[in-house]
Short mmCIF file of C-alpha atoms and ligand atoms in Angstrom, two decimals:
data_model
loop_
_atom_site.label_atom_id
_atom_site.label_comp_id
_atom_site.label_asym_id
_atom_site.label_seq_id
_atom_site.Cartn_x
_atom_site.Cartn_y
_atom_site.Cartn_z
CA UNK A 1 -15.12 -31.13 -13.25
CA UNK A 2 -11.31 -30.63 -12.39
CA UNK A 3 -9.14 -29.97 -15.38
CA UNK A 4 -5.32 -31.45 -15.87
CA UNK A 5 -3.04 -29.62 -13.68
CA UNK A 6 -1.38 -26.35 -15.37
CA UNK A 7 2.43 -25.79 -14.40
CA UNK A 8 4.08 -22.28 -14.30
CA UNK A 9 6.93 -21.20 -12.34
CA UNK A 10 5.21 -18.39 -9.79
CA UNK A 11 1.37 -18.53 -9.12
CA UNK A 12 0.86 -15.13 -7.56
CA UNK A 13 -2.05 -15.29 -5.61
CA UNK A 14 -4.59 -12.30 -5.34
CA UNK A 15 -4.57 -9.34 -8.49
CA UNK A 16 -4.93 -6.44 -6.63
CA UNK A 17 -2.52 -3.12 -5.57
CA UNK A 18 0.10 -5.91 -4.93
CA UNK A 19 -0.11 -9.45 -6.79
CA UNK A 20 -0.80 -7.07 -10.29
CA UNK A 21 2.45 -4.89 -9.55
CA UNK A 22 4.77 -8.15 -8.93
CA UNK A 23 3.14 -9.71 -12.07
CA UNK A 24 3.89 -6.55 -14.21
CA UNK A 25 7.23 -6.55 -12.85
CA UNK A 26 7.90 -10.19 -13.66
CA UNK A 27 6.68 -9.67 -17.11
CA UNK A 28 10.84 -8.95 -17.87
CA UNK A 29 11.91 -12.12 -17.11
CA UNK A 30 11.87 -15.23 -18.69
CA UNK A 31 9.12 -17.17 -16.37
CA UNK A 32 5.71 -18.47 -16.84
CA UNK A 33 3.70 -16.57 -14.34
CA UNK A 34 -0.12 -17.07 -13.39
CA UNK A 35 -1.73 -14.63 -11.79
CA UNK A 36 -5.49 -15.73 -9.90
CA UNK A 37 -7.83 -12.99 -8.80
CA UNK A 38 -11.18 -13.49 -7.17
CA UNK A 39 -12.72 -9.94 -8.61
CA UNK A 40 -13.28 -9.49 -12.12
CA UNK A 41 -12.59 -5.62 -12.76
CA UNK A 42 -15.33 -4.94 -15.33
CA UNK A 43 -17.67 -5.51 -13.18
CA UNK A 44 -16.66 -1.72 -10.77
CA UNK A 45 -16.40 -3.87 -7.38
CA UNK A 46 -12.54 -4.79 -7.03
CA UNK A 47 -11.68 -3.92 -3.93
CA UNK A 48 -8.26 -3.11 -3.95
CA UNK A 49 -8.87 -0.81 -7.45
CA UNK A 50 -12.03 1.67 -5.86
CA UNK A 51 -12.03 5.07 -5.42
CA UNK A 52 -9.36 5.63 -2.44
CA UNK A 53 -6.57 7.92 -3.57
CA UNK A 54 -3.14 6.61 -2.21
CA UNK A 55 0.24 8.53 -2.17
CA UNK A 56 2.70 7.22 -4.06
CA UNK A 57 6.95 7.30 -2.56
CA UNK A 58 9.61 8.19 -4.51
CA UNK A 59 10.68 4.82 -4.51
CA UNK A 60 7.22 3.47 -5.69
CA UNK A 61 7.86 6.46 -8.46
CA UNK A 62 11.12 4.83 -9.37
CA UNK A 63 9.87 1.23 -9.57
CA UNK A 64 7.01 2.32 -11.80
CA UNK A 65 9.70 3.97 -13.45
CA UNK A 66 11.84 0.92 -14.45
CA UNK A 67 8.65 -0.73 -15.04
CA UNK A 68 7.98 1.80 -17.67
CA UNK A 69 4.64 2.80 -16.42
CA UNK A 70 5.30 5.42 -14.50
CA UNK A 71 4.48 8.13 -17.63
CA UNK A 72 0.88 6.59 -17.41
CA UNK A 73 0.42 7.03 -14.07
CA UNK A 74 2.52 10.27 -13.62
CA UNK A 75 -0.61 11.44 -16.45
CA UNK A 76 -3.20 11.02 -13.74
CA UNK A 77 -1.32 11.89 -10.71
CA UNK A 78 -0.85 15.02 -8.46
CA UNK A 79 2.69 16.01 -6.77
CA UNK A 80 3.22 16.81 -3.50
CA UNK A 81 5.42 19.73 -2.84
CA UNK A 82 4.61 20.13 0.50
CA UNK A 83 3.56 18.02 3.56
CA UNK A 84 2.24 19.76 6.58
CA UNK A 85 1.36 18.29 10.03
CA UNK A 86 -0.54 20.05 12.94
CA UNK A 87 -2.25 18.71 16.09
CA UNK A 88 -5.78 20.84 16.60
CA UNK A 89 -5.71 22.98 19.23
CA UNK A 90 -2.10 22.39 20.00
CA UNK A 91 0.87 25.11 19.04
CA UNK A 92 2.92 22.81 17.47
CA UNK A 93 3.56 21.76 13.74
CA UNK A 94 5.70 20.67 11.20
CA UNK A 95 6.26 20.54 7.68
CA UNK A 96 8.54 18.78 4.96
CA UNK A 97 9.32 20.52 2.20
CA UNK A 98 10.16 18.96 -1.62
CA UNK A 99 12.63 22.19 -2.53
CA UNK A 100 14.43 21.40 0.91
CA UNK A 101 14.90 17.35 0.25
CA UNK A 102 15.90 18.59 -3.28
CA UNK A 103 13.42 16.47 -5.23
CA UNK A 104 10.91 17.83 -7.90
CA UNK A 105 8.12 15.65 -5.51
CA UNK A 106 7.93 14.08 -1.95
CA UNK A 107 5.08 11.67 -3.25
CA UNK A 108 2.20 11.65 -6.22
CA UNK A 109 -1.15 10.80 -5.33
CA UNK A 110 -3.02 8.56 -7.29
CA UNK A 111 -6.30 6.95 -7.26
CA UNK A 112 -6.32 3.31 -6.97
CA UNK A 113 -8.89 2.60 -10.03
CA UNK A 114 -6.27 4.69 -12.26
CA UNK A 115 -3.43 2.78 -11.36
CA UNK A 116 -5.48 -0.50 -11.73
CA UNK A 117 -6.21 0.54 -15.26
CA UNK A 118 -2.52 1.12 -16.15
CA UNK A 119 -1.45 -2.05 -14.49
CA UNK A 120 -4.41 -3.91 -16.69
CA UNK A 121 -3.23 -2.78 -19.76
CA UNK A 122 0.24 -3.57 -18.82
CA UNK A 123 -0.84 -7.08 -17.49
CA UNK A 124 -2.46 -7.51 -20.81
CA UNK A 125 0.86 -6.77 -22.92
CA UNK A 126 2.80 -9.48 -20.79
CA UNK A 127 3.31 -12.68 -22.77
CA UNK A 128 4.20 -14.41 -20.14
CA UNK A 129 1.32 -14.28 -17.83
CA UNK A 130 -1.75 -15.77 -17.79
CA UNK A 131 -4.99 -14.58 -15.95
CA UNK A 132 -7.20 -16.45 -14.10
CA UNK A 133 -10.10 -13.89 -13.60
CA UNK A 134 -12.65 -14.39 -11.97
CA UNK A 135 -11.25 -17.26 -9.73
CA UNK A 136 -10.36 -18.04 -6.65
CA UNK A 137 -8.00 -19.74 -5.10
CA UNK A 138 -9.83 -22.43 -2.74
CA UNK A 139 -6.30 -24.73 -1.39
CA UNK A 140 -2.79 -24.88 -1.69
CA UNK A 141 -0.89 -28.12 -1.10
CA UNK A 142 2.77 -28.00 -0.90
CA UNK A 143 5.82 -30.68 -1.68
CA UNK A 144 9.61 -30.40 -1.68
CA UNK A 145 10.07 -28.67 -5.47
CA UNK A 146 6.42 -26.94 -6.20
CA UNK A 147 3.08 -25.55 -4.42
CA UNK A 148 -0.19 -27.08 -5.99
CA UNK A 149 -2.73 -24.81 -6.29
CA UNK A 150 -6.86 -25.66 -6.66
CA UNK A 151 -8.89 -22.77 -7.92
CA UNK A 152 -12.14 -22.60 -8.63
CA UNK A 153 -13.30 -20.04 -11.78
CA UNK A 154 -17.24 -18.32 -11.47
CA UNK A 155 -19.03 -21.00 -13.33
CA UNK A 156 -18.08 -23.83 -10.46
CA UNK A 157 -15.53 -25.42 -12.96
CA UNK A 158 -11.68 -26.48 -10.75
CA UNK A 159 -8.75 -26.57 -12.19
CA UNK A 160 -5.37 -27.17 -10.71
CA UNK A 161 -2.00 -25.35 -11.06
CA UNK A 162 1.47 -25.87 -10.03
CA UNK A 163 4.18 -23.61 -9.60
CA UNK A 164 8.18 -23.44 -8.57
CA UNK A 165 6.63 -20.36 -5.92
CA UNK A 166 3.66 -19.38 -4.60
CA UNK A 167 3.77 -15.51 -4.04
CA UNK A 168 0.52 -14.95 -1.75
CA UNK A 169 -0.77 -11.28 -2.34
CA UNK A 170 -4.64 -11.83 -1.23
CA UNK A 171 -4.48 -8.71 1.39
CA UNK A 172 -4.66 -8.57 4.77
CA UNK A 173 -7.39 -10.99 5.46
CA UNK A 174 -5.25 -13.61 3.22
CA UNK A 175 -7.42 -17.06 3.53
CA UNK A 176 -3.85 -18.49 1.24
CA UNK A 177 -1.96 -17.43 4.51
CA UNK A 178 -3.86 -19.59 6.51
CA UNK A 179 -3.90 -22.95 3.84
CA UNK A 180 -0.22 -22.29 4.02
CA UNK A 181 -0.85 -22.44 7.98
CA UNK A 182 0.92 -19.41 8.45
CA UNK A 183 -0.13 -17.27 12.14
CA UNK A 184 -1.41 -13.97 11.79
CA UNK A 185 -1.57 -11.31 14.60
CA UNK A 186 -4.09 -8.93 14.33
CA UNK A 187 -5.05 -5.45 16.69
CA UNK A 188 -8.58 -3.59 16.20
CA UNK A 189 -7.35 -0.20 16.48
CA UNK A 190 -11.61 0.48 16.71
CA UNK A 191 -11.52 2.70 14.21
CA UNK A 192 -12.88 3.19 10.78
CA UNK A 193 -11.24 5.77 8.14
CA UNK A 194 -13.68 7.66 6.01
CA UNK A 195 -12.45 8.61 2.25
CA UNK A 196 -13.62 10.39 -0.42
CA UNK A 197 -13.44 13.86 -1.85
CA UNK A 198 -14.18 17.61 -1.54
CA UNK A 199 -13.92 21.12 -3.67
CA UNK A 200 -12.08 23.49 -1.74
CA UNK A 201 -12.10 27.00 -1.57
CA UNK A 202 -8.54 27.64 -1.50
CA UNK A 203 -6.38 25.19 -3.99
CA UNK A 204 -3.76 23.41 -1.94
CA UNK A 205 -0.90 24.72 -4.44
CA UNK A 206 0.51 20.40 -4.17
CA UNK A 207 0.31 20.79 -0.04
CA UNK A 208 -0.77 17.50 1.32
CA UNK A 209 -1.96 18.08 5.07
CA UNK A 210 -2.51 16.08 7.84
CA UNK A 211 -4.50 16.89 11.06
CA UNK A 212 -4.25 15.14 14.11
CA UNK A 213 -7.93 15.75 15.94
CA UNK A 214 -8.82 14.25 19.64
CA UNK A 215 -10.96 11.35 17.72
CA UNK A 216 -8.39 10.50 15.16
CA UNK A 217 -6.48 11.99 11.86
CA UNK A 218 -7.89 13.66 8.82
CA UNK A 219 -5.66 13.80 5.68
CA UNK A 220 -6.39 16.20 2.58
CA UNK A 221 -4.47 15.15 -0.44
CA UNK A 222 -4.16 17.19 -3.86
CA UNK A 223 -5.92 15.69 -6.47
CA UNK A 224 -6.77 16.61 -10.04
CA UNK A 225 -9.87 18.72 -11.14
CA UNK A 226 -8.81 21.24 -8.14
CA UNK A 227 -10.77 18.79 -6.13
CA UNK A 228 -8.93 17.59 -2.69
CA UNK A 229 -9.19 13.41 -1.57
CA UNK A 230 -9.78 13.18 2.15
CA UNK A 231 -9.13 10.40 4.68
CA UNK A 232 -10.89 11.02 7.83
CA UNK A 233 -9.95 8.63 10.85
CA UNK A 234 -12.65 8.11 13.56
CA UNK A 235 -13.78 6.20 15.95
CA UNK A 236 -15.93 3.18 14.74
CA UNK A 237 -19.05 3.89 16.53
CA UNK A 238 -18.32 8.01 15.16
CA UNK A 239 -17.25 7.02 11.91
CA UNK A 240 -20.75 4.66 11.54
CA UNK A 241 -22.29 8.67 12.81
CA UNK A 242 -20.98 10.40 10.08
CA UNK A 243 -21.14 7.98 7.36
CA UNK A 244 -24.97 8.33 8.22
CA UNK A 245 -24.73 12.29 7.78
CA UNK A 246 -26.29 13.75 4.33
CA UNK A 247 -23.48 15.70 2.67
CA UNK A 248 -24.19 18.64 3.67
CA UNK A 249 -23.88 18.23 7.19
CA UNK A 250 -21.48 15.70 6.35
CA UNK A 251 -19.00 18.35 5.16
CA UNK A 252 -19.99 20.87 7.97
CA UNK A 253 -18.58 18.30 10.69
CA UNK A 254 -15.11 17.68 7.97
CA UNK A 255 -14.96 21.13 8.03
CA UNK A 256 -14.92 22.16 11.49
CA UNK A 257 -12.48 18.92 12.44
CA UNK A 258 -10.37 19.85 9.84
CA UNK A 259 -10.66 23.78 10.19
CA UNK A 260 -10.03 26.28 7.93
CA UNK A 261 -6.70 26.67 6.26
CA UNK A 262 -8.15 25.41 2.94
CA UNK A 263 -11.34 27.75 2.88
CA UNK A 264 -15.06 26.35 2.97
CA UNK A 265 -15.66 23.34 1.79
CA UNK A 266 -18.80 21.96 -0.46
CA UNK A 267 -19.73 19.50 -3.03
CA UNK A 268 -18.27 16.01 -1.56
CA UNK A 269 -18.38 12.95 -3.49
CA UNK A 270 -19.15 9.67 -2.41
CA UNK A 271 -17.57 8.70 0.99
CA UNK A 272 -16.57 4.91 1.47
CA UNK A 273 -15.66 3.75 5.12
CA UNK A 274 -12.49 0.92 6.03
CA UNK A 275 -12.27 -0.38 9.16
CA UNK A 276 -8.54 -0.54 10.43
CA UNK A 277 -6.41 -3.22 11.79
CA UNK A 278 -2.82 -3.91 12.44
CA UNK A 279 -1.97 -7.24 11.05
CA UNK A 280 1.40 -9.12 10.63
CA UNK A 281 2.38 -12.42 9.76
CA UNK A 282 4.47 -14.14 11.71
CA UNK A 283 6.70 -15.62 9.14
CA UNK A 284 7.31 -14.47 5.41
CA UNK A 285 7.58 -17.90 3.70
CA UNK A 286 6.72 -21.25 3.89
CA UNK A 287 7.98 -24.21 1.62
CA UNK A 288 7.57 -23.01 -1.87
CA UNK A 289 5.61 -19.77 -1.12
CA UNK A 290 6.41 -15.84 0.25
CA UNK A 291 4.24 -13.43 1.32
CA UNK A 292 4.01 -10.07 -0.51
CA UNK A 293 2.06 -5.96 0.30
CA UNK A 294 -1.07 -6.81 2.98
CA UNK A 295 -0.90 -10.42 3.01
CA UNK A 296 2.36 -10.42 5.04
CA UNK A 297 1.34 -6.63 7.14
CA UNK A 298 -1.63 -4.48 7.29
CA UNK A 299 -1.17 -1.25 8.53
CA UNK A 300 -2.87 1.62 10.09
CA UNK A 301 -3.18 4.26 6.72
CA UNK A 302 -1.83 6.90 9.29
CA UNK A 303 1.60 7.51 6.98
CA UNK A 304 0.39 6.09 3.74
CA UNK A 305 2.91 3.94 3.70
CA UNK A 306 0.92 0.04 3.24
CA UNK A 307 1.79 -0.17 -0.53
CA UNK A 308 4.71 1.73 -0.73
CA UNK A 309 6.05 -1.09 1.75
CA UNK A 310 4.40 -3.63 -0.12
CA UNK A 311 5.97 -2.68 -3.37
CA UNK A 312 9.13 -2.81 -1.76
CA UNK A 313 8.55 -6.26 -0.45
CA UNK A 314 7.54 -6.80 -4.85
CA UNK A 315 11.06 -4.98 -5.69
CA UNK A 316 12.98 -6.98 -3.16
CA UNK A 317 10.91 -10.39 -4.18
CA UNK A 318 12.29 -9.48 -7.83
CA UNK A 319 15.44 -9.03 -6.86
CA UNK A 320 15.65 -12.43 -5.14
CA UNK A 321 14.42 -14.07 -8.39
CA UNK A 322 16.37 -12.26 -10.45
CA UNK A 323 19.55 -12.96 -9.09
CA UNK A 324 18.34 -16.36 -8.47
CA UNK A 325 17.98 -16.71 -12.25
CA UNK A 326 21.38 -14.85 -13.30
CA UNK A 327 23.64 -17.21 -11.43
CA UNK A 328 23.05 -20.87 -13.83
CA UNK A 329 20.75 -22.48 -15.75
CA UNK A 330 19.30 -25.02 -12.85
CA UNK A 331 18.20 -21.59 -11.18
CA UNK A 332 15.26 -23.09 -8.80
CA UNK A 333 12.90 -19.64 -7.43
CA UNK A 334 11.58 -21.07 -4.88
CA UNK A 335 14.39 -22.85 -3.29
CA UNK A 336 14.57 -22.25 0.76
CA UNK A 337 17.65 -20.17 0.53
CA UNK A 338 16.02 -17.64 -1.77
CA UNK A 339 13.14 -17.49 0.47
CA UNK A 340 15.29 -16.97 3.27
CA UNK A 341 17.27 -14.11 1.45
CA UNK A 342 13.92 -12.74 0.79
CA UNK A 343 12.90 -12.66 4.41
CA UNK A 344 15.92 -11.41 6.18
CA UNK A 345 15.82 -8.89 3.81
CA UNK A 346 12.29 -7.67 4.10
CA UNK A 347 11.93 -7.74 7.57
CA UNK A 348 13.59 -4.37 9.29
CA UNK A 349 11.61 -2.48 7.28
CA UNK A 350 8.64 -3.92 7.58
CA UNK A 351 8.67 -3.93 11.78
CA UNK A 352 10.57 -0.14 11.15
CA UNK A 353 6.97 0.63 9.07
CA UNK A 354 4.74 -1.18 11.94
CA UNK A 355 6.44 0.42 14.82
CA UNK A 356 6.46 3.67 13.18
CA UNK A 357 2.63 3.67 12.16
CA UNK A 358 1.48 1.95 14.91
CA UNK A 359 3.48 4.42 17.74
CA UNK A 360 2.29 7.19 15.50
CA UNK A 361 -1.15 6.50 16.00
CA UNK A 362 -0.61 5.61 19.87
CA UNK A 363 0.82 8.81 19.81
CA UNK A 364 -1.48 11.31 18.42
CA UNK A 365 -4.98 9.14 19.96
CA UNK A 366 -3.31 9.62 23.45
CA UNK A 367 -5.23 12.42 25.44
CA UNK A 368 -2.99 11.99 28.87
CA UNK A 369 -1.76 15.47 29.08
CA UNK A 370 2.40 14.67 29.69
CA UNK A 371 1.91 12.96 25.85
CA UNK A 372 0.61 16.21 24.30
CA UNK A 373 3.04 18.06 26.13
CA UNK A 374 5.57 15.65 24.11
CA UNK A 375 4.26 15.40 21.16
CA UNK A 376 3.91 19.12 20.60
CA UNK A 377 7.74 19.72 21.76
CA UNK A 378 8.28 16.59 19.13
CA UNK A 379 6.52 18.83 15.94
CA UNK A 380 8.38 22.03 16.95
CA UNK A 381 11.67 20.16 17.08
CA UNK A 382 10.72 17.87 13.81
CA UNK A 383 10.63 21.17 12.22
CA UNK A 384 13.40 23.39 13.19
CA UNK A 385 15.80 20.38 13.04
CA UNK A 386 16.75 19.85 9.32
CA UNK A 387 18.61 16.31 9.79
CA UNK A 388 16.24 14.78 11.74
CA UNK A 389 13.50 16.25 8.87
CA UNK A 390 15.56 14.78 6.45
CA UNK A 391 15.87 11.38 8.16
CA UNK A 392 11.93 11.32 8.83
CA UNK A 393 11.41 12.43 4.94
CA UNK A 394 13.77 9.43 3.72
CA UNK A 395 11.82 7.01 5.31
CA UNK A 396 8.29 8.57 3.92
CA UNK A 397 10.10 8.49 0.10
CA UNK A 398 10.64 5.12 1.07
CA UNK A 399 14.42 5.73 0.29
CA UNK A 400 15.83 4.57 3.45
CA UNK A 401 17.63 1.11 4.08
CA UNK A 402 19.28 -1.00 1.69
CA UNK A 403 17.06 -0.59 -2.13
CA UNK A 404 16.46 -3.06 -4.87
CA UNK A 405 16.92 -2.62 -8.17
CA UNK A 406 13.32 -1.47 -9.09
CA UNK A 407 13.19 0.69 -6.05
CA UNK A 408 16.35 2.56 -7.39
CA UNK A 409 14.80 2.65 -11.01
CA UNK A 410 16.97 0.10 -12.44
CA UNK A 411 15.25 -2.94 -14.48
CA UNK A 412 15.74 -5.94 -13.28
CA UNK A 413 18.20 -7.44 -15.49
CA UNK A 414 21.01 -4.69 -14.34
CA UNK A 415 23.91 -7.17 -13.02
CA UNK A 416 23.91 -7.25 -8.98
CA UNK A 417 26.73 -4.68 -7.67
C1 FAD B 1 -8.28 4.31 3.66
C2 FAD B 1 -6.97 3.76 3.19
C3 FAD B 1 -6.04 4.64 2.66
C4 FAD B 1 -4.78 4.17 2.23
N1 FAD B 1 -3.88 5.05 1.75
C5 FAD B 1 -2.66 4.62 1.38
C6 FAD B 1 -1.67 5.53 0.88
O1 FAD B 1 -1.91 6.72 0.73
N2 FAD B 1 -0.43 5.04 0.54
C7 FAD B 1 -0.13 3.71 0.66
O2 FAD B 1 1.02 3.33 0.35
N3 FAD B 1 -1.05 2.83 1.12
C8 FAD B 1 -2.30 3.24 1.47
N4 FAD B 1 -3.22 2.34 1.92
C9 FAD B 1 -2.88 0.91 1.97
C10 FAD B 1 -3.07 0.22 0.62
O3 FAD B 1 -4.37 0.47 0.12
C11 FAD B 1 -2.85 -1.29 0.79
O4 FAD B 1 -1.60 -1.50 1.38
C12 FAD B 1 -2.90 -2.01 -0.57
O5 FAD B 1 -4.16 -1.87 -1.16
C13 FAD B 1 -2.60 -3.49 -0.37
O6 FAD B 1 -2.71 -4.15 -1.61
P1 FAD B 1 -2.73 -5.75 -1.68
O7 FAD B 1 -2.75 -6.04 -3.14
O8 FAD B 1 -1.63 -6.31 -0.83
O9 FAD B 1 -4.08 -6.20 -0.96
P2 FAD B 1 -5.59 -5.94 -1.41
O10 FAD B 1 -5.74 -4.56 -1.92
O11 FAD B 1 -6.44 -6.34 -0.25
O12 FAD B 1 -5.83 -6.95 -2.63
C14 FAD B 1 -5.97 -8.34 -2.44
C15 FAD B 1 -6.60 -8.95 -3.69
O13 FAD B 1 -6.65 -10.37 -3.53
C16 FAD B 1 -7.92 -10.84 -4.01
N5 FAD B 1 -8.22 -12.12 -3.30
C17 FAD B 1 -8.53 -12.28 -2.00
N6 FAD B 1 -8.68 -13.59 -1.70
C18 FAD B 1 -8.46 -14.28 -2.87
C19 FAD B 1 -8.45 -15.67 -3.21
N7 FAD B 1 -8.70 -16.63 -2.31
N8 FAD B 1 -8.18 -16.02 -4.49
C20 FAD B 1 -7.91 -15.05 -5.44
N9 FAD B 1 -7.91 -13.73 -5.15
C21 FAD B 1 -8.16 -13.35 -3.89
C22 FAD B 1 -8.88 -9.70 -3.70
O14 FAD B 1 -10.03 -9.75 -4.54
C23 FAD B 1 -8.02 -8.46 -3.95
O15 FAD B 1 -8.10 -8.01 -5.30
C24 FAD B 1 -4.48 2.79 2.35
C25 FAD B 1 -5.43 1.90 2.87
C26 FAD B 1 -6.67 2.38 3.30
C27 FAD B 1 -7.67 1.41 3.87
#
């Protein structure tokens, strides 16, 4: 049975990382938001809320920040004082330093299910918004002044929505992206990353690290309980090998990639394995709909940068609408020119982000002998150059380029400058 169509002015598609942070942030203006999510998160198996821990940029800080929820998350999150680089085997390294970039932290790290718990309670506060949980969206139909959306909830029953602007947050593999018939280029970088966590026998005193091996990355990340998140980068056909590895030989083989500047290592948790692609969209919007976090780029987890960009693309979405909505009363959010604003503004640094990641791992997986050469000379010089440090740590803070509102900390009704 198909109910009577429902009208709201943004349908966000997808309640993950992404579509959940825009709806929060939209919960300050005066629109009727929907927000449609395929994975009910009572039930422990949303996908974007697991177990992963994800480092969190000063300007994801900030936004949070205006948001006000970045006391709740701040509650369950670790600083990083220190980031520190190193190629195995190689003499090279480098570090960044929080003292030296004058900031109290270079990044928190978080785990995803804790931030999906402060986002529900948030989402659950907004008057504004309305849930559709579990449901998925199942077509999208599209005329001059609104996006129609068909969903269909667990028990079979449709319903239909409309909305001013689709925002399409439904990750990487985004089936809305291709209703909206929007291309999508993907690379198999052939590798899998590994995550989960170990106790270590030094504490990492807030240093995140980050090893560059011959078969791929490993990254150890402070976490609470003196415990220490990993994300191990392998081949796929090595990853599959140690996935299949009891612990204890499982943390034998972490230990010995990632050698031993922490101490021994023991007691791993459980150990969940992604498989990594590069994936962008070719275009940002479409009549009546934009592209927000994986949906519009999937990157390699290399910098930890995928939803630090993606909030940026939420803050810079906001923006849009906001102004959009401050200039007269016949405001229309989804009108082409706001799209296009939108777009122009999003992409440099989204292609800076995919460049960056995507040379980065090209980079360190190279074993032709003039690239280590380079590479090595590139780590000394990182680190006994302080501007081009500085320039390299702006970018990981996510504090480079022109900044909305939220990624400045400033709520979204502060005037335009
Ligand atoms: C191992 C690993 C480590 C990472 N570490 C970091 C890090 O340290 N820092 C960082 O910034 N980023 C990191 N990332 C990237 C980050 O996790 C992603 O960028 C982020 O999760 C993207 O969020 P999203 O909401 O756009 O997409 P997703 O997390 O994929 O969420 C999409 C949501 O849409 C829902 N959905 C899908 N289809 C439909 C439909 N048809 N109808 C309704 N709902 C639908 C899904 O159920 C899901 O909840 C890491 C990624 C990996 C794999």
């Amino acid at each position: 049975m198909t109910e009577p169509s429902t009208e709201y002015d943004i349908v966000i598609a997808g309640g993950g990382m992404i579509g959940s942070s825009l709806a929060a942030a939209l919960a300050s203006l005066e629109l009727r938001v929907a927000m449609v999510e395929a994975v009910d998160r009572g039930a422990g198996e949303q996908p974007s809320f697991d177990e992963r821990s994800t480092a969190l940029s000063r300007s994801t800080q900030r936004s949070f920040e205006a948001l006000g929820l970045w006391r709740d998350i701040a509650a369950a999150s670790t600083p990083i004082a220190r980031i520190h680089v190193s190629d195995k085997g190689r003499f090279g390294f480098a570090h960044i330093d929080a003292a030296e970039q004058g900031v109290e932290a270079l990044g928190y790290v978080c785990i995803n299910r804790v931030l999906g718990s402060v986002l529900a309670a948030a989402l659950a506060e907004a008057e504004n918004l309305k849930q559709y949980c579990p449901a998925r969206i199942t077509g999208v139909r599209r005329g001059p002044n609104t996006s129609r959306v068909s969903i269909r909830h667990a028990d079979g029953r449709e319903e239909q929505l409309t909305a001013r602007l689709l925002a399409v947050a439904d990750g990487a593999r985004s089936t809305v992206r291709d209703m909206l018939g929007i291309g999508v280029r993907h690379s198999d970088y052939g590798q899998k990353a590994i995550t989960g966590n170990v106790l270590t026998e030094r504490p990492t005193d807030g240093c995140a690290y980050e090893r560059f091996t011959e078969d791929g990355p490993i990254a150890m990340l402070p976490i609470t309980n003196g415990r220490t998140a990993f994300v191990w980068i392998a081949g796929s056909r090595e990853a599959n090998r140690l996935m299949e590895l009891d612990d204890t030989s499982f943390t034998a083989e972490l230990e010995a990639a990632f050698g031993h500047r922490l101490g021994g290592l023991s007691r791993v948790g459980s150990r969940s394995a992604y498989p990594l692609t590069l994936s962008r969209a070719v275009r940002l919007t479409a009549d009546r709909a934009v592209l927000v976090g994986n949906a519009a780029h999937g990157l390699h987890p290399v910098a930890a940068q995928g939803f630090n960009l993606g909030l940026r693309d939420v803050a810079a979405l906001c923006d849009c609408i906001a102004d959009e909505l401050a200039e007269d009363a016949a405001a229309d959010i989804g009108a082409p020119a706001m799209l296009g604003r939108y777009a122009a503004w999003r992409k440099p640094d989204q292609q800076k982000l995919v460049t960056f990641t995507d040379g980065l791992v090209r980079l360190f997986g190279s074993r032709r002998k003039s690239v280590r050469v380079l590479r090595n000379l590139g780590m000394l010089g990182f680190d006994l150059i302080p501007g081009v440090r500085r320039s390299f740590a702006r970018h990981t803070m996510g504090l480079a380029g022109r900044l909305p509102r939220l990624a400045r900390g400033l709520p979204l009704r502060t005037p335009a400058p």
